[in-house]
Amino acid sequence: MMFPMVLLRLVDLVLYQLLANSYYRAARKMKSYGFYLGYHSSKPPHQASFFPSITKCDLEGRGSQTLVCDIHRVLLRSHSFFPFFMLVAFEGGSIFRAFFLLMSCPLLLILDHELKIKVMTFITFCGLRIKDMESVSRAVLPKFYLENLNLQAYEAFASAGSRVVITSVPRVMVEGFLKEYLSVGDVIGTELHTVGRYFSGFVNGSGLVVKHRALKDYFGDRKPDIGIGSSTLHDHLFISPCKEAYVVNNEEFKNNPKSEMPREKYPKPLIFHDGRLAFLPTPSSTLFMFIWLPIGIILAIYRILIGILLPYKWALALGIWSGLDIKMKGNVPKKTEQEKGVLFVCTHRTLLDPVFLSTSLFKPLIAVTYSLSKVSELIAPIKTVRLTRDRNKDGETMQKLLREGDLVVCPEGTTCREPYLLRFSSLFAELADEIVPVAMNTKVSMFYGTTASGLKCLDPFFFLMNPKPSYHIQILGKVPKELTCSEGKSSCEVANYIQQKLGDALGFECTNFTRKDKYMMLAGNEGIVQQS
C-alpha cells in the first residue's frame, strides 16, 4: 500500500503543484529576469530594508538575551541551498542521484521558494537511508557550512546567550552542525516523512516551516530579544516581533572579504571530515564535474599505468606532462650504516605518499601499512607490507625490511586532510638511528583521494582524477644522533620531536588525535579493512 500512496502524492505534486501552480509564476519570472542558467538563488528584486544592517548590532552585554535567525542567507553567505542538497545527494546517495538533481536545474529556475525546496527534497531524499543522511550530516556538511559562514552575522549570533534557528530547509540537514559547532539550543526546521529506515522524499503533513508562524508558536507571547533575517519581505515579517531586528544584506557582503570566516575564528576546529567532493557543488561547478568525469577516469588510469609500467624518470616526466604538480625540496643524506636502510618518516596525506616519494627519489622503497585494500596493493608500483598491530611482530617485520632496503612509514596511521598532524606512533623510533623526516602535502581541486566511510580501493583513482593534483615533498635533515633512542631518548620523545619538526615545516598544528578518533567520529568504526 505504501508504494501506490507515494506514487499518487508524486503525481499530485508534478501535475498540480509543479505545473498548474507554476505556469503563471514562470511567465512572470521569465518576463522580468529572462531565462538563464544561474546559481538558483531565487534572488528577489532589491528591497529597501526597514531594519538596520547587522553591522550596526552592538555585541556587548548580550549574554542573557535570546537570538533567533535562519541559517539560509543569514548565517551562510551562499544565496542558495542547492549546493548543500547536492552534497547530500552525491555523498549520501549516489552519482546518479546527484545527476538527477543537476538535471532539475531548469525546472528549479521557474519555481518559487517553497516548491523549489520540495523538489530538491524529493530528489535528494527519496529512498535515501536515514543512517546515510546522519553520516553526511556529521562528516561532510560541517566543512562546507564553516567555510560559508558570514563572519559579521556569526559574531552577532555568538554574542547571544541563547540561540534558536528557524528554517524552512529540512531539519536533518542543519541540526547536527548548528548544535555541535554553533551551540544552538533549538532548531526548528522542516520535518521529512520516513518509511522504516528510509526517507520517502516528502515533507511531513505540516508542510514546510513558515518562519514567522513557527516563531510565534515557539515563543508564544514572549518576544525574542534579537532577530536576524535577510533583506526580503518574508524575513522582515519573520523578525518584526523581535525587540531588536537586523538584516544581512547579501549584496553588501558579496565581494567583501571581511564577511568570510577565517579558519582561526572557527567556533570549533575542523580537523576531520569526509566525502569525495573538494568544492562547493554549485550548479555550474557540478556541471563542469560531470563533463570532466569521463576525462578524469581515463586520466587516472593513464597515470596509474605509467607509474606501474615505466621507469621512475619516465613515469615522473609523463606524469608531470599529464598535469601532476610535483615539487621536491631537499636531498637524502648519506647513509652511515651500510647494513641497514634509511627509515623515511612521512606525514600522511593520501595512500600515494610512499609512491610519490619513491618516484621523486628515483629509487624503490618499501612501504608498510596497517590497513590497505587488495586493489591498492595490486596497483602499487612499490613493495607494500601489511602490519598486524601486534607491536612485537610489527617491530620484527620492520627490522627485517630495513635490512632489505629503505623503508617508508607514516606514523600517524591514517590520513588527515586539514593542516593538522595526528599523534605519531612511537614504534618506528625504536627501530633505527638513520631517520629522515619527510614533510608531504597535497592539494586537490575536485576530488579528495581519501575516505573514511567510502570504498578505500578507489582512493588512488579519485586523487588521480583531479585535473591538476599536486604533491609537495620536503626532505628534512636526518634526525641528530643524540636525539635517537640509541642515545637514551625514549621512543615517545623521538616521535614527538619528529612530529613537531614536520609540523613546523608544513605550518601544521600537532594534535593528540589518533586513527581511532578519526574513524569513530566519521565512520563509527576503527578504520580496519576486513580481509576475507
Short mmCIF file of C-alpha atoms in Angstrom, two decimals:
data_model
loop_
_atom_site.label_atom_id
_atom_site.label_comp_id
_atom_site.label_asym_id
_atom_site.label_seq_id
_atom_site.Cartn_x
_atom_site.Cartn_y
_atom_site.Cartn_z
CA MET A 1 0.00 0.00 0.00
CA MET A 2 2.90 2.36 0.63
CA PHE A 3 4.10 2.46 -2.99
CA PRO A 4 0.70 3.47 -4.51
CA MET A 5 0.33 6.19 -1.87
CA VAL A 6 3.78 7.60 -2.66
CA LEU A 7 3.03 7.39 -6.39
CA LEU A 8 -0.27 9.28 -6.01
CA ARG A 9 1.43 12.01 -3.98
CA LEU A 10 4.14 12.30 -6.62
CA VAL A 11 1.59 12.58 -9.44
CA ASP A 12 -0.29 15.26 -7.47
CA LEU A 13 2.96 17.14 -6.86
CA VAL A 14 4.00 17.08 -10.53
CA LEU A 15 0.66 17.60 -12.28
CA TYR A 16 -0.95 20.08 -9.97
CA GLN A 17 1.53 21.89 -7.77
CA LEU A 18 4.55 21.96 -10.07
CA LEU A 19 2.76 22.58 -13.36
CA ALA A 20 -0.62 24.22 -12.79
CA ASN A 21 0.53 26.43 -9.94
CA SER A 22 3.85 27.37 -11.56
CA TYR A 23 2.90 28.46 -15.09
CA TYR A 24 1.82 31.91 -14.04
CA ARG A 25 4.85 32.46 -11.81
CA ALA A 26 7.16 31.11 -14.52
CA ALA A 27 5.79 33.53 -17.09
CA ARG A 28 6.27 36.47 -14.75
CA LYS A 29 9.82 35.44 -13.82
CA MET A 30 10.87 34.87 -17.42
CA LYS A 31 9.41 38.22 -18.37
CA SER A 32 11.15 40.04 -15.54
CA TYR A 33 14.53 38.31 -15.47
CA GLY A 34 14.86 36.26 -18.64
CA PHE A 35 15.67 32.55 -18.72
CA TYR A 36 19.26 31.94 -17.68
CA LEU A 37 21.32 29.23 -16.02
CA GLY A 38 22.42 30.74 -12.75
CA TYR A 39 23.03 29.96 -9.17
CA HIS A 40 19.42 29.11 -8.23
CA SER A 41 19.18 31.84 -5.71
CA SER A 42 15.59 32.87 -6.46
CA LYS A 43 17.03 36.26 -5.69
CA PRO A 44 14.18 38.77 -5.36
CA PRO A 45 14.46 42.34 -6.56
CA HIS A 46 16.35 44.53 -4.14
CA GLN A 47 14.01 45.78 -1.45
CA ALA A 48 14.51 48.66 0.92
CA SER A 49 15.05 47.32 4.41
CA PHE A 50 13.00 48.50 7.37
CA PHE A 51 15.71 47.29 9.76
CA PRO A 52 19.37 48.27 10.27
CA SER A 53 22.25 46.23 8.90
CA ILE A 54 23.81 43.51 11.03
CA THR A 55 26.99 45.61 11.13
CA LYS A 56 25.11 48.05 13.39
CA CYS A 57 24.43 45.41 16.04
CA ASP A 58 26.14 46.06 19.37
CA LEU A 59 27.80 42.84 20.56
CA GLU A 60 28.30 43.84 24.19
CA GLY A 61 26.09 42.66 27.04
CA ARG A 62 24.13 40.05 25.09
CA GLY A 63 24.91 37.09 27.32
CA SER A 64 21.43 36.89 28.86
CA GLN A 65 19.49 37.57 25.64
CA THR A 66 17.79 35.25 23.16
CA LEU A 67 18.52 35.46 19.45
CA VAL A 68 16.50 33.94 16.61
CA CYS A 69 17.52 33.67 12.95
CA ASP A 70 17.63 31.46 9.86
CA ILE A 71 20.72 29.67 8.56
CA HIS A 72 19.89 30.23 4.88
CA ARG A 73 21.11 33.62 3.59
CA VAL A 74 21.76 34.80 7.15
CA LEU A 75 24.42 32.67 8.82
CA LEU A 76 25.60 31.39 5.43
CA ARG A 77 26.90 33.68 2.69
CA SER A 78 25.54 31.46 -0.06
CA HIS A 79 22.41 32.76 -1.82
CA SER A 80 21.18 29.21 -2.45
CA PHE A 81 20.84 25.98 -0.53
CA PHE A 82 21.20 23.93 -3.73
CA PRO A 83 24.92 23.07 -3.10
CA PHE A 84 24.08 21.52 0.26
CA PHE A 85 21.30 19.41 -1.23
CA MET A 86 23.82 18.34 -3.88
CA LEU A 87 26.31 17.32 -1.18
CA VAL A 88 23.68 15.09 0.42
CA ALA A 89 22.66 13.65 -2.97
CA PHE A 90 26.25 12.90 -4.03
CA GLU A 91 27.84 11.84 -0.74
CA GLY A 92 24.85 10.20 0.90
CA GLY A 93 23.11 8.92 -2.22
CA SER A 94 24.98 8.25 -5.43
CA ILE A 95 26.39 9.92 -8.51
CA PHE A 96 23.13 9.09 -10.33
CA ARG A 97 21.03 10.89 -7.71
CA ALA A 98 23.37 13.88 -8.00
CA PHE A 99 22.95 13.85 -11.79
CA PHE A 100 19.15 13.84 -11.49
CA LEU A 101 19.33 16.79 -9.10
CA LEU A 102 21.53 18.67 -11.54
CA MET A 103 19.10 17.92 -14.39
CA SER A 104 16.31 19.50 -12.34
CA CYS A 105 18.00 22.91 -12.53
CA PRO A 106 15.91 24.25 -15.47
CA LEU A 107 12.75 23.35 -13.55
CA LEU A 108 14.06 24.91 -10.35
CA LEU A 109 14.59 28.21 -12.16
CA ILE A 110 10.86 28.73 -12.66
CA LEU A 111 9.62 27.57 -9.24
CA ASP A 112 9.04 29.69 -6.18
CA HIS A 113 10.97 29.10 -2.98
CA GLU A 114 8.52 26.62 -1.46
CA LEU A 115 8.18 24.38 -4.49
CA LYS A 116 11.92 24.55 -5.13
CA ILE A 117 12.64 23.22 -1.65
CA LYS A 118 10.08 20.44 -2.12
CA VAL A 119 11.51 19.33 -5.47
CA MET A 120 15.11 19.34 -4.23
CA THR A 121 14.00 17.49 -1.11
CA PHE A 122 12.21 14.78 -3.11
CA ILE A 123 15.12 14.15 -5.49
CA THR A 124 17.69 14.23 -2.68
CA PHE A 125 15.87 12.17 -0.07
CA CYS A 126 13.54 9.74 -1.89
CA GLY A 127 14.81 6.28 -0.89
CA LEU A 128 17.83 7.65 1.00
CA ARG A 129 18.74 5.70 4.12
CA ILE A 130 18.44 7.61 7.38
CA LYS A 131 21.87 6.43 8.55
CA ASP A 132 23.48 7.74 5.33
CA MET A 133 21.98 11.18 5.98
CA GLU A 134 23.27 11.06 9.55
CA SER A 135 26.75 10.24 8.24
CA VAL A 136 26.72 13.15 5.78
CA SER A 137 25.38 15.50 8.44
CA ARG A 138 28.19 14.51 10.80
CA ALA A 139 31.17 14.13 8.46
CA VAL A 140 30.59 16.12 5.26
CA LEU A 141 28.33 19.15 5.67
CA PRO A 142 30.11 20.88 8.61
CA LYS A 143 33.20 21.64 6.48
CA PHE A 144 31.16 23.44 3.83
CA TYR A 145 28.98 25.23 6.39
CA LEU A 146 32.04 26.52 8.25
CA GLU A 147 33.68 27.74 5.04
CA ASN A 148 30.44 29.50 4.10
CA LEU A 149 29.74 31.27 7.40
CA ASN A 150 29.18 35.02 7.31
CA LEU A 151 31.59 36.46 9.86
CA GLN A 152 29.51 39.53 10.76
CA ALA A 153 26.33 37.52 11.18
CA TYR A 154 28.13 34.85 13.20
CA GLU A 155 29.68 37.37 15.60
CA ALA A 156 26.25 38.82 16.37
CA PHE A 157 24.83 35.29 16.62
CA ALA A 158 27.58 34.14 19.00
CA SER A 159 27.15 37.16 21.28
CA ALA A 160 23.72 35.98 22.45
CA GLY A 161 23.45 33.62 25.38
CA SER A 162 20.52 31.64 23.95
CA ARG A 163 20.15 30.87 20.22
CA VAL A 164 17.24 29.49 18.23
CA VAL A 165 17.36 28.78 14.50
CA ILE A 166 14.13 28.57 12.47
CA THR A 167 14.45 27.50 8.85
CA SER A 168 12.35 26.08 6.03
CA VAL A 169 15.06 23.66 4.87
CA PRO A 170 14.99 20.08 6.22
CA ARG A 171 16.00 19.99 9.87
CA VAL A 172 18.17 16.88 9.38
CA MET A 173 20.47 18.85 7.08
CA VAL A 174 21.34 21.58 9.58
CA GLU A 175 20.63 20.45 13.13
CA GLY A 176 23.84 18.46 13.69
CA PHE A 177 26.07 21.33 12.58
CA LEU A 178 24.13 24.02 14.41
CA LYS A 179 24.15 22.18 17.73
CA GLU A 180 27.69 20.82 17.63
CA TYR A 181 29.55 23.75 16.09
CA LEU A 182 27.40 26.81 16.87
CA SER A 183 25.92 25.70 20.24
CA VAL A 184 22.33 26.33 19.13
CA GLY A 185 19.73 25.44 21.74
CA ASP A 186 16.79 24.58 19.48
CA VAL A 187 16.49 24.05 15.74
CA ILE A 188 13.06 24.28 14.10
CA GLY A 189 13.09 23.07 10.51
CA THR A 190 11.00 21.19 8.00
CA GLU A 191 10.39 17.60 9.07
CA LEU A 192 10.70 14.82 6.49
CA HIS A 193 8.46 11.80 6.10
CA THR A 194 10.13 8.44 6.68
CA VAL A 195 9.21 4.83 5.87
CA GLY A 196 11.11 2.47 8.15
CA ARG A 197 14.81 3.22 7.76
CA TYR A 198 14.35 5.34 4.63
CA PHE A 199 13.15 8.81 3.67
CA SER A 200 10.15 8.90 1.34
CA GLY A 201 11.22 12.21 -0.19
CA PHE A 202 8.14 14.08 1.04
CA VAL A 203 7.80 16.55 3.87
CA ASN A 204 5.55 15.73 6.81
CA GLY A 205 1.87 16.63 6.71
CA SER A 206 2.54 20.01 8.34
CA GLY A 207 4.49 21.05 5.23
CA LEU A 208 7.44 23.42 5.05
CA VAL A 209 8.11 25.54 8.08
CA VAL A 210 6.67 29.06 7.76
CA LYS A 211 9.15 31.01 9.82
CA HIS A 212 7.01 33.78 11.26
CA ARG A 213 4.36 31.25 12.32
CA ALA A 214 6.97 28.94 13.81
CA LEU A 215 8.42 31.84 15.78
CA LYS A 216 5.00 32.69 17.20
CA ASP A 217 4.30 29.06 18.09
CA TYR A 218 7.69 28.67 19.79
CA PHE A 219 7.79 31.92 21.78
CA GLY A 220 4.07 32.49 22.31
CA ASP A 221 3.50 35.90 23.89
CA ARG A 222 7.21 36.36 24.62
CA LYS A 223 9.31 38.45 22.29
CA PRO A 224 12.83 37.32 21.33
CA ASP A 225 15.46 39.89 22.21
CA ILE A 226 17.22 39.83 18.82
CA GLY A 227 16.14 38.72 15.37
CA ILE A 228 18.35 38.45 12.31
CA GLY A 229 16.99 37.94 8.81
CA SER A 230 17.75 38.61 5.18
CA SER A 231 16.61 41.71 3.29
CA THR A 232 13.48 40.01 1.88
CA LEU A 233 9.95 40.97 2.91
CA HIS A 234 9.33 37.42 4.15
CA ASP A 235 12.20 37.76 6.61
CA HIS A 236 11.05 41.24 7.61
CA LEU A 237 7.77 39.64 8.69
CA PHE A 238 9.76 36.90 10.45
CA ILE A 239 11.93 39.19 12.59
CA SER A 240 9.42 42.02 13.15
CA PRO A 241 8.13 40.62 16.51
CA CYS A 242 11.67 40.78 17.99
CA LYS A 243 12.69 43.58 20.34
CA GLU A 244 15.68 44.30 18.11
CA ALA A 245 15.93 43.26 14.48
CA TYR A 246 18.78 43.37 11.99
CA VAL A 247 19.19 42.26 8.40
CA VAL A 248 22.03 40.64 6.48
CA ASN A 249 22.21 42.23 3.04
CA ASN A 250 23.97 39.64 0.91
CA GLU A 251 24.71 42.19 -1.81
CA GLU A 252 26.58 44.27 0.77
CA PHE A 253 28.77 41.31 1.76
CA LYS A 254 29.03 39.68 -1.68
CA ASN A 255 32.54 40.85 -2.56
CA ASN A 256 33.57 41.90 0.93
CA PRO A 257 36.42 39.72 2.27
CA LYS A 258 35.53 40.85 5.80
CA SER A 259 32.43 38.66 5.65
CA GLU A 260 34.49 35.49 5.12
CA MET A 261 35.14 33.37 8.18
CA PRO A 262 38.91 32.76 8.64
CA ARG A 263 39.93 29.33 9.89
CA GLU A 264 41.37 30.69 13.13
CA LYS A 265 37.92 32.06 14.04
CA TYR A 266 36.02 28.82 13.51
CA PRO A 267 33.84 28.19 16.58
CA LYS A 268 35.32 24.68 16.72
CA PRO A 269 38.45 23.40 14.94
CA LEU A 270 37.74 21.43 11.77
CA ILE A 271 40.20 18.52 11.91
CA PHE A 272 38.29 15.58 10.44
CA HIS A 273 35.81 15.49 7.59
CA ASP A 274 34.81 13.01 4.92
CA GLY A 275 33.34 12.91 1.42
CA ARG A 276 34.78 12.93 -2.06
CA LEU A 277 33.92 16.44 -3.26
CA ALA A 278 36.57 19.08 -2.61
CA PHE A 279 34.50 22.01 -3.93
CA LEU A 280 31.15 23.60 -3.12
CA PRO A 281 28.87 21.97 -5.75
CA THR A 282 27.01 24.92 -7.21
CA PRO A 283 25.04 24.10 -10.39
CA SER A 284 27.81 25.35 -12.69
CA SER A 285 30.58 23.60 -10.71
CA THR A 286 28.61 20.34 -10.65
CA LEU A 287 28.03 20.57 -14.41
CA PHE A 288 31.76 21.02 -15.00
CA MET A 289 32.44 17.99 -12.77
CA PHE A 290 30.14 15.74 -14.80
CA ILE A 291 31.71 16.98 -18.04
CA TRP A 292 35.18 16.28 -16.63
CA LEU A 293 34.34 12.87 -15.15
CA PRO A 294 34.96 10.71 -18.27
CA ILE A 295 38.20 12.56 -18.97
CA GLY A 296 39.26 12.21 -15.33
CA ILE A 297 38.68 8.44 -15.31
CA ILE A 298 40.83 7.99 -18.43
CA LEU A 299 43.48 10.30 -17.00
CA ALA A 300 43.60 8.40 -13.69
CA ILE A 301 44.05 5.06 -15.49
CA TYR A 302 46.81 6.57 -17.64
CA ARG A 303 48.64 7.97 -14.60
CA ILE A 304 48.40 4.65 -12.76
CA LEU A 305 49.69 2.66 -15.76
CA ILE A 306 52.74 4.85 -16.34
CA GLY A 307 53.59 4.53 -12.64
CA ILE A 308 53.39 0.74 -12.82
CA LEU A 309 54.98 0.08 -16.22
CA LEU A 310 57.65 2.74 -16.77
CA PRO A 311 60.97 3.56 -15.06
CA TYR A 312 60.84 6.28 -12.44
CA LYS A 313 62.27 9.10 -14.58
CA TRP A 314 59.91 8.38 -17.47
CA ALA A 315 56.94 7.99 -15.15
CA LEU A 316 57.74 11.29 -13.42
CA ALA A 317 58.17 13.18 -16.69
CA LEU A 318 54.98 11.81 -18.25
CA GLY A 319 53.07 12.34 -15.01
CA ILE A 320 54.05 16.00 -14.94
CA TRP A 321 53.11 16.26 -18.62
CA SER A 322 49.63 14.94 -17.75
CA GLY A 323 49.07 17.69 -15.20
CA LEU A 324 50.60 16.33 -11.98
CA ASP A 325 52.26 19.08 -9.96
CA ILE A 326 55.19 17.50 -8.12
CA LYS A 327 57.65 19.69 -6.23
CA MET A 328 60.66 18.25 -4.45
CA LYS A 329 62.84 20.04 -1.92
CA GLY A 330 65.86 18.75 -0.03
CA ASN A 331 68.21 15.82 -0.52
CA VAL A 332 68.55 12.41 1.08
CA PRO A 333 71.52 12.44 3.48
CA LYS A 334 74.23 9.82 3.01
CA LYS A 335 73.87 6.56 4.87
CA THR A 336 76.25 5.81 7.73
CA GLU A 337 75.04 2.24 8.32
CA GLN A 338 75.63 0.07 5.26
CA GLU A 339 73.79 -2.97 6.60
CA LYS A 340 70.55 -1.08 7.18
CA GLY A 341 68.35 1.07 5.01
CA VAL A 342 67.15 4.60 5.72
CA LEU A 343 63.88 4.97 7.62
CA PHE A 344 61.76 7.70 5.99
CA VAL A 345 59.11 9.08 8.35
CA CYS A 346 56.36 10.84 6.38
CA THR A 347 53.29 12.87 7.10
CA HIS A 348 50.26 11.03 5.75
CA ARG A 349 48.08 12.84 3.22
CA THR A 350 46.99 10.02 0.86
CA LEU A 351 47.75 6.35 0.22
CA LEU A 352 50.10 7.51 -2.55
CA ASP A 353 52.63 9.16 -0.20
CA PRO A 354 55.25 6.36 -0.48
CA VAL A 355 54.68 6.07 -4.24
CA PHE A 356 55.35 9.75 -4.93
CA LEU A 357 58.35 9.74 -2.60
CA SER A 358 59.81 6.68 -4.34
CA THR A 359 59.19 8.17 -7.81
CA SER A 360 60.69 11.54 -6.85
CA LEU A 361 63.83 9.88 -5.44
CA PHE A 362 64.14 7.56 -8.48
CA LYS A 363 64.63 4.58 -6.20
CA PRO A 364 62.50 1.66 -4.97
CA LEU A 365 61.22 1.97 -1.42
CA ILE A 366 59.29 -0.42 0.81
CA ALA A 367 56.09 0.84 2.42
CA VAL A 368 54.37 -0.60 5.48
CA THR A 369 50.70 -0.13 6.17
CA TYR A 370 48.17 -1.19 8.78
CA SER A 371 45.16 -1.40 6.51
CA LEU A 372 45.21 -1.44 2.72
CA SER A 373 42.71 -2.76 0.18
CA LYS A 374 43.68 -5.54 -2.22
CA VAL A 375 43.16 -3.21 -5.19
CA SER A 376 45.58 -0.64 -3.75
CA GLU A 377 48.17 -3.37 -3.18
CA LEU A 378 47.70 -4.65 -6.72
CA ILE A 379 48.27 -1.30 -8.46
CA ALA A 380 51.10 -0.14 -6.15
CA PRO A 381 54.36 0.24 -8.14
CA ILE A 382 56.39 -0.36 -4.96
CA LYS A 383 56.52 -3.17 -2.43
CA THR A 384 53.91 -2.89 0.31
CA VAL A 385 53.84 -4.95 3.51
CA ARG A 386 50.86 -5.22 5.83
CA LEU A 387 51.39 -4.89 9.58
CA THR A 388 49.36 -6.74 12.22
CA ARG A 389 49.00 -4.16 15.03
CA ASP A 390 50.94 -6.53 17.27
CA ARG A 391 53.81 -4.32 18.44
CA ASN A 392 56.41 -7.07 18.77
CA LYS A 393 55.58 -8.75 15.46
CA ASP A 394 55.42 -5.43 13.61
CA GLY A 395 58.78 -4.39 15.08
CA GLU A 396 60.38 -7.61 13.86
CA THR A 397 58.84 -7.20 10.39
CA MET A 398 60.09 -3.64 10.03
CA GLN A 399 63.58 -4.56 11.25
CA LYS A 400 63.72 -7.26 8.60
CA LEU A 401 62.55 -4.87 5.89
CA LEU A 402 65.16 -2.29 6.89
CA ARG A 403 67.86 -4.88 6.26
CA GLU A 404 66.46 -5.30 2.75
CA GLY A 405 66.40 -1.60 1.85
CA ASP A 406 64.96 1.84 2.58
CA LEU A 407 61.63 1.85 4.39
CA VAL A 408 58.76 4.37 4.43
CA VAL A 409 56.47 4.67 7.47
CA CYS A 410 53.56 7.03 8.16
CA PRO A 411 53.32 7.00 11.97
CA GLU A 412 50.02 8.94 12.04
CA GLY A 413 48.40 5.68 10.96
CA THR A 414 45.76 7.43 8.86
CA THR A 415 45.38 10.41 6.57
CA CYS A 416 44.32 13.90 7.58
CA ARG A 417 43.11 16.46 5.05
CA GLU A 418 43.37 19.58 7.16
CA PRO A 419 46.54 21.37 8.37
CA TYR A 420 46.94 19.15 11.43
CA LEU A 421 49.22 16.26 12.34
CA LEU A 422 47.79 13.36 14.30
CA ARG A 423 49.67 11.69 17.13
CA PHE A 424 52.71 9.70 15.96
CA SER A 425 53.05 6.05 16.90
CA SER A 426 56.43 5.67 18.57
CA LEU A 427 57.30 2.17 17.30
CA PHE A 428 59.41 3.44 14.39
CA ALA A 429 61.74 5.33 16.74
CA GLU A 430 62.91 2.05 18.31
CA LEU A 431 63.96 0.52 15.00
CA ALA A 432 66.67 2.75 13.56
CA ASP A 433 69.01 5.67 14.10
CA GLU A 434 69.01 6.63 10.40
CA ILE A 435 65.71 8.52 10.50
CA VAL A 436 64.84 11.07 7.81
CA PRO A 437 61.61 13.07 8.30
CA VAL A 438 59.72 13.90 5.09
CA ALA A 439 57.06 16.64 5.05
CA MET A 440 54.42 15.81 2.45
CA ASN A 441 51.42 17.88 1.48
CA THR A 442 48.80 17.66 -1.26
CA LYS A 443 46.27 19.93 -2.91
CA VAL A 444 43.25 18.93 -4.97
CA SER A 445 40.58 20.95 -6.73
CA MET A 446 37.80 18.47 -7.45
CA PHE A 447 38.01 15.13 -5.60
CA TYR A 448 39.55 14.02 -2.30
CA GLY A 449 41.75 10.94 -2.57
CA THR A 450 40.92 9.74 0.94
CA THR A 451 37.81 8.39 2.60
CA ALA A 452 36.73 7.04 5.97
CA SER A 453 33.33 5.60 5.13
CA GLY A 454 33.54 5.02 1.36
CA LEU A 455 35.40 2.49 -0.79
CA LYS A 456 39.08 2.89 0.07
CA CYS A 457 40.10 0.93 -3.04
CA LEU A 458 39.01 3.98 -5.08
CA ASP A 459 41.17 6.46 -3.15
CA PRO A 460 44.11 6.48 -5.65
CA PHE A 461 41.70 6.78 -8.59
CA PHE A 462 39.87 9.77 -7.12
CA PHE A 463 43.12 11.58 -6.33
CA LEU A 464 44.49 11.00 -9.83
CA MET A 465 41.17 12.05 -11.43
CA ASN A 466 41.82 15.64 -10.40
CA PRO A 467 42.81 17.93 -13.31
CA LYS A 468 45.97 19.10 -11.58
CA PRO A 469 46.68 17.25 -8.32
CA SER A 470 49.77 18.49 -6.50
CA TYR A 471 52.30 16.79 -4.26
CA HIS A 472 54.86 18.86 -2.38
CA ILE A 473 57.67 16.84 -0.83
CA GLN A 474 60.24 18.32 1.54
CA ILE A 475 63.03 16.08 2.82
CA LEU A 476 64.30 17.41 6.12
CA GLY A 477 67.70 16.76 7.62
CA LYS A 478 68.49 13.47 9.30
CA VAL A 479 67.50 13.30 12.96
CA PRO A 480 70.63 14.06 15.03
CA LYS A 481 72.22 11.02 16.62
CA GLU A 482 71.88 12.47 20.11
CA LEU A 483 68.10 12.68 19.68
CA THR A 484 67.60 8.99 18.91
CA CYS A 485 66.76 6.06 21.17
CA SER A 486 70.32 4.71 20.98
CA GLU A 487 71.48 7.82 22.86
CA GLY A 488 68.99 7.39 25.70
CA LYS A 489 65.93 9.19 24.38
CA SER A 490 62.59 7.46 24.82
CA SER A 491 60.68 6.43 21.71
CA CYS A 492 57.88 8.87 22.62
CA GLU A 493 60.35 11.75 22.87
CA VAL A 494 61.76 10.92 19.44
CA ALA A 495 58.28 10.60 17.91
CA ASN A 496 57.13 13.90 19.43
CA TYR A 497 60.29 15.67 18.26
CA ILE A 498 59.81 14.47 14.67
CA GLN A 499 56.10 15.31 14.72
CA GLN A 500 56.88 18.86 15.84
CA LYS A 501 59.63 19.23 13.26
CA LEU A 502 57.33 18.14 10.45
CA GLY A 503 54.53 20.34 11.77
CA ASP A 504 56.82 23.38 11.75
CA ALA A 505 57.98 22.62 8.21
CA LEU A 506 54.41 22.45 6.92
CA GLY A 507 52.89 25.09 9.17
CA PHE A 508 50.56 22.44 10.63
CA GLU A 509 49.32 22.11 14.19
CA CYS A 510 50.28 18.97 16.12
CA THR A 511 47.46 17.14 17.91
CA ASN A 512 46.94 14.09 20.12
CA PHE A 513 44.15 12.68 17.95
CA THR A 514 44.63 9.13 16.70
CA ARG A 515 43.42 6.94 13.87
CA LYS A 516 40.71 5.53 16.12
CA ASP A 517 39.46 9.03 16.98
CA LYS A 518 39.10 9.87 13.29
CA TYR A 519 37.25 6.75 12.25
CA MET A 520 34.97 6.65 15.27
CA MET A 521 33.91 10.22 14.52
CA LEU A 522 33.50 9.88 10.75
CA ALA A 523 32.52 6.26 10.19
CA GLY A 524 31.64 4.76 13.57
CA ASN A 525 34.36 2.10 13.31
CA GLU A 526 38.10 1.75 13.93
CA GLY A 527 39.07 2.00 10.27
CA ILE A 528 40.33 -1.53 9.73
CA VAL A 529 39.85 -3.11 6.32
CA GLN A 530 38.45 -6.59 6.94
CA GLN A 531 40.22 -9.33 4.98
CA SER A 532 38.37 -12.35 3.67
#
